[in-house]
GROMACS .gro file of C-alpha atoms in nm:
model
  202
    1MET     CA    1   0.000   0.000   0.000
    2LEU     CA    2   0.285   0.239   0.079
    3LYS     CA    3   0.431   0.199  -0.272
    4VAL     CA    4   0.092   0.287  -0.419
    5MET     CA    5   0.076   0.596  -0.200
    6GLN     CA    6   0.428   0.703  -0.298
    7SER     CA    7   0.332   0.680  -0.664
    8ALA     CA    8   0.012   0.880  -0.605
    9ALA     CA    9   0.204   1.149  -0.419
   10ASN     CA   10   0.421   1.209  -0.725
   11SER     CA   11   0.132   1.260  -0.968
   12ALA     CA   12   0.050   1.613  -1.086
   13THR     CA   13  -0.274   1.798  -1.019
   14PRO     CA   14  -0.394   1.992  -1.326
   15HIS     CA   15  -0.647   2.221  -1.156
   16SER     CA   16  -0.645   2.426  -0.840
   17GLN     CA   17  -0.762   2.234  -0.537
   18TRP     CA   18  -1.053   2.466  -0.468
   19ASP     CA   19  -1.178   2.428  -0.825
   20ASP     CA   20  -1.146   2.051  -0.790
   21LEU     CA   21  -1.389   2.048  -0.499
   22THR     CA   22  -1.641   2.279  -0.664
   23GLN     CA   23  -1.683   2.024  -0.944
   24PHE     CA   24  -1.863   1.791  -0.705
   25ALA     CA   25  -2.228   1.848  -0.622
   26PRO     CA   26  -2.266   1.989  -0.269
   27PRO     CA   27  -2.407   1.753  -0.004
   28ASN     CA   28  -2.778   1.767   0.066
   29SER     CA   29  -2.918   1.880   0.400
   30VAL     CA   30  -2.965   1.524   0.526
   31GLN     CA   31  -2.594   1.451   0.481
   32TRP     CA   32  -2.457   1.755   0.663
   33ASP     CA   33  -2.456   1.638   1.025
   34ASN     CA   34  -2.253   1.326   0.951
   35ILE     CA   35  -2.018   1.521   0.724
   36LYS     CA   36  -1.949   1.772   1.003
   37THR     CA   37  -1.880   1.484   1.242
   38GLN     CA   38  -1.650   1.297   1.004
   39LEU     CA   39  -1.452   1.609   0.913
   40ASP     CA   40  -1.393   1.698   1.278
   41LEU     CA   41  -1.281   1.340   1.352
   42VAL     CA   42  -1.030   1.343   1.067
   43LEU     CA   43  -0.885   1.664   1.211
   44LEU     CA   44  -0.884   1.503   1.556
   45ALA     CA   45  -0.682   1.208   1.422
   46LEU     CA   46  -0.437   1.442   1.251
   47GLU     CA   47  -0.380   1.663   1.554
   48THR     CA   48  -0.342   1.373   1.800
   49LEU     CA   49  -0.097   1.188   1.573
   50THR     CA   50   0.118   1.490   1.487
   51GLY     CA   51   0.070   1.710   1.794
   52LEU     CA   52  -0.033   2.009   1.584
   53GLY     CA   53  -0.283   2.260   1.716
   54SER     CA   54  -0.496   2.554   1.613
   55ASP     CA   55  -0.192   2.772   1.530
   56ALA     CA   56  -0.081   2.525   1.262
   57MET     CA   57  -0.433   2.513   1.119
   58LEU     CA   58  -0.455   2.893   1.104
   59SER     CA   59  -0.110   2.910   0.944
   60ALA     CA   60  -0.226   2.658   0.683
   61ALA     CA   61  -0.534   2.873   0.616
   62ILE     CA   62  -0.308   3.170   0.542
   63SER     CA   63  -0.083   2.963   0.315
   64LEU     CA   64  -0.389   2.846   0.122
   65ASN     CA   65  -0.543   3.195   0.104
   66LEU     CA   66  -0.837   3.076   0.313
   67GLU     CA   67  -0.799   3.323   0.600
   68THR     CA   68  -1.134   3.484   0.515
   69LYS     CA   69  -1.302   3.148   0.581
   70VAL     CA   70  -1.095   3.062   0.889
   71PRO     CA   71  -0.964   3.396   1.021
   72ASP     CA   72  -0.885   3.315   1.384
   73ARG     CA   73  -0.902   3.061   1.668
   74VAL     CA   74  -1.258   3.151   1.760
   75ALA     CA   75  -1.377   3.097   1.404
   76LEU     CA   76  -1.192   2.764   1.385
   77TRP     CA   77  -1.340   2.654   1.717
   78ARG     CA   78  -1.689   2.745   1.603
   79LEU     CA   79  -1.647   2.554   1.279
   80ARG     CA   80  -1.537   2.243   1.465
   81GLN     CA   81  -1.816   2.287   1.720
   82SER     CA   82  -2.059   2.244   1.431
   83ASN     CA   83  -1.992   1.873   1.481
   84PRO     CA   84  -2.323   1.765   1.640
   85ILE     CA   85  -2.164   1.512   1.876
   86ARG     CA   86  -1.937   1.774   2.037
   87LYS     CA   87  -1.998   1.877   2.396
   88GLY     CA   88  -2.144   2.222   2.459
   89GLN     CA   89  -2.385   2.435   2.260
   90GLY     CA   90  -2.226   2.781   2.276
   91GLY     CA   91  -2.012   2.775   1.964
   92ARG     CA   92  -2.223   2.558   1.741
   93LYS     CA   93  -2.316   2.706   1.407
   94LYS     CA   94  -2.411   2.593   1.063
   95LEU     CA   95  -2.116   2.484   0.853
   96ASP     CA   96  -2.161   2.596   0.493
   97VAL     CA   97  -2.014   2.430   0.185
   98GLU     CA   98  -1.728   2.679   0.145
   99GLU     CA   99  -1.626   2.641   0.509
  100ALA     CA  100  -1.631   2.262   0.474
  101ARG     CA  101  -1.417   2.282   0.161
  102SER     CA  102  -1.176   2.509   0.347
  103LEU     CA  103  -1.138   2.259   0.631
  104VAL     CA  104  -1.082   1.980   0.379
  105LEU     CA  105  -0.802   2.175   0.210
  106ILE     CA  106  -0.643   2.270   0.543
  107THR     CA  107  -0.656   1.908   0.663
  108CYS     CA  108  -0.492   1.772   0.349
  109TYR     CA  109  -0.230   2.049   0.342
  110LEU     CA  110  -0.125   1.963   0.697
  111ALA     CA  111  -0.141   1.589   0.632
  112LYS     CA  112   0.096   1.636   0.340
  113GLN     CA  113   0.335   1.831   0.563
  114HIS     CA  114   0.339   1.538   0.806
  115GLN     CA  115   0.330   1.264   0.543
  116GLU     CA  116   0.657   1.107   0.658
  117LEU     CA  117   0.523   1.056   1.012
  118ILE     CA  118   0.187   0.928   0.886
  119ARG     CA  119   0.359   0.685   0.649
  120ARG     CA  120   0.584   0.560   0.928
  121ALA     CA  121   0.286   0.505   1.158
  122VAL     CA  122   0.092   0.314   0.891
  123GLY     CA  123   0.401   0.106   0.811
  124LEU     CA  124   0.435   0.014   1.178
  125LEU     CA  125   0.068  -0.082   1.190
  126GLU     CA  126   0.115  -0.311   0.890
  127LYS     CA  127   0.415  -0.482   1.051
  128ILE     CA  128   0.236  -0.527   1.382
  129ALA     CA  129  -0.074  -0.667   1.210
  130ALA     CA  130   0.144  -0.915   1.018
  131LYS     CA  131   0.288  -1.037   1.349
  132ASN     CA  132  -0.055  -1.056   1.514
  133GLN     CA  133   0.053  -0.806   1.779
  134GLU     CA  134  -0.147  -0.532   1.947
  135PRO     CA  135  -0.091  -0.171   1.829
  136HIS     CA  136  -0.033  -0.059   2.189
  137GLN     CA  137   0.287  -0.265   2.191
  138ASN     CA  138   0.442   0.005   1.971
  139SER     CA  139   0.515   0.336   2.145
  140LEU     CA  140   0.420   0.562   1.851
  141LEU     CA  141   0.091   0.384   1.787
  142GLY     CA  142   0.016   0.344   2.156
  143ASP     CA  143   0.071   0.713   2.227
  144TYR     CA  144  -0.148   0.808   1.929
  145ILE     CA  145  -0.431   0.575   2.029
  146ASP     CA  146  -0.425   0.702   2.388
  147ALA     CA  147  -0.422   1.065   2.275
  148PHE     CA  148  -0.705   1.008   2.028
  149CYS     CA  149  -0.926   0.820   2.275
  150ASN     CA  150  -0.864   1.066   2.558
  151THR     CA  151  -0.927   1.372   2.340
  152TYR     CA  152  -1.238   1.213   2.190
  153GLN     CA  153  -1.380   1.147   2.535
  154GLU     CA  154  -1.297   1.501   2.648
  155ARG     CA  155  -1.463   1.671   2.351
  156MET     CA  156  -1.752   1.450   2.248
  157GLU     CA  157  -2.082   1.375   2.414
  158GLU     CA  158  -2.087   1.055   2.617
  159ASP     CA  159  -2.209   0.755   2.422
  160GLU     CA  160  -2.239   0.423   2.602
  161THR     CA  161  -2.223   0.236   2.271
  162ILE     CA  162  -1.868   0.354   2.198
  163SER     CA  163  -1.618   0.130   2.376
  164THR     CA  164  -1.241   0.171   2.400
  165GLU     CA  165  -1.206  -0.100   2.137
  166LEU     CA  166  -1.433   0.085   1.895
  167LEU     CA  167  -1.246   0.411   1.955
  168THR     CA  168  -0.914   0.235   1.896
  169ASN     CA  169  -1.040   0.091   1.569
  170LEU     CA  170  -1.170   0.434   1.466
  171ALA     CA  171  -0.835   0.595   1.550
  172LEU     CA  172  -0.641   0.342   1.341
  173LYS     CA  173  -0.881   0.363   1.048
  174LEU     CA  174  -0.856   0.742   1.042
  175MET     CA  175  -0.477   0.718   1.063
  176VAL     CA  176  -0.467   0.498   0.753
  177ASP     CA  177  -0.710   0.734   0.578
  178LEU     CA  178  -0.474   1.025   0.653
  179LEU     CA  179  -0.207   0.858   0.441
  180PHE     CA  180  -0.437   0.878   0.141
  181TYR     CA  181  -0.534   1.237   0.222
  182SER     CA  182  -0.165   1.334   0.245
  183ALA     CA  183  -0.102   1.233  -0.117
  184SER     CA  184  -0.157   1.438  -0.430
  185GLY     CA  185  -0.533   1.454  -0.487
  186GLY     CA  186  -0.598   1.386  -0.120
  187HIS     CA  187  -0.845   1.673  -0.100
  188ARG     CA  188  -1.065   1.501  -0.359
  189ARG     CA  189  -1.040   1.170  -0.174
  190LEU     CA  190  -1.140   1.332   0.154
  191TRP     CA  191  -1.431   1.525   0.005
  192LEU     CA  192  -1.570   1.216  -0.167
  193ALA     CA  193  -1.515   1.008   0.148
  194LEU     CA  194  -1.711   1.260   0.355
  195ILE     CA  195  -2.003   1.242   0.116
  196ASP     CA  196  -1.982   0.863   0.090
  197ARG     CA  197  -1.982   0.817   0.468
  198SER     CA  198  -2.245   1.078   0.535
  199THR     CA  199  -2.521   0.818   0.541
  200LYS     CA  200  -2.329   0.599   0.786
  201GLN     CA  201  -2.286   0.641   1.157
  202VAL     CA  202  -1.947   0.708   1.313
   0.00000   0.00000   0.00000
């Protein structure tokens, strides 16, 4: 899989990334809640794996000329609070299509910056799976899983149906997904994945 990703990362993108996303029909109103949840969780996986925070996301927005969509920490927090399973009501607002596209581009930009780490983590997961070992036996994967699960539980509403095992599986799946989003064309993959998963529960 890593060889496939390396090849994809070297391919050229003929159009601007923003124009790429505008070619796809916007999600309908029924899809939005799940899209907002999935997008926030992808960002959660990225930040807990790499240790990046809101400053890096705002810096990425500037680099991508998206500072009008994501101008400051408060705006970023409000966009992420649009995730309906987040705790608290104060910052929740409607996430429009342009804001969602902006978060997709920011996510993929940062994933590409941290592609080496993401690739290393996925490679370790493949080796551990081949040996029938548990991911927690590796320090990088164990630290990531712990950080993801702890941050998820801090930020999201309590749900008795989500066990530690389910959260671990979600963390690892999102980590593998990040490898695809870090490659050239990752923004298209993420946008299409959000729409595809919008009818499924987290």
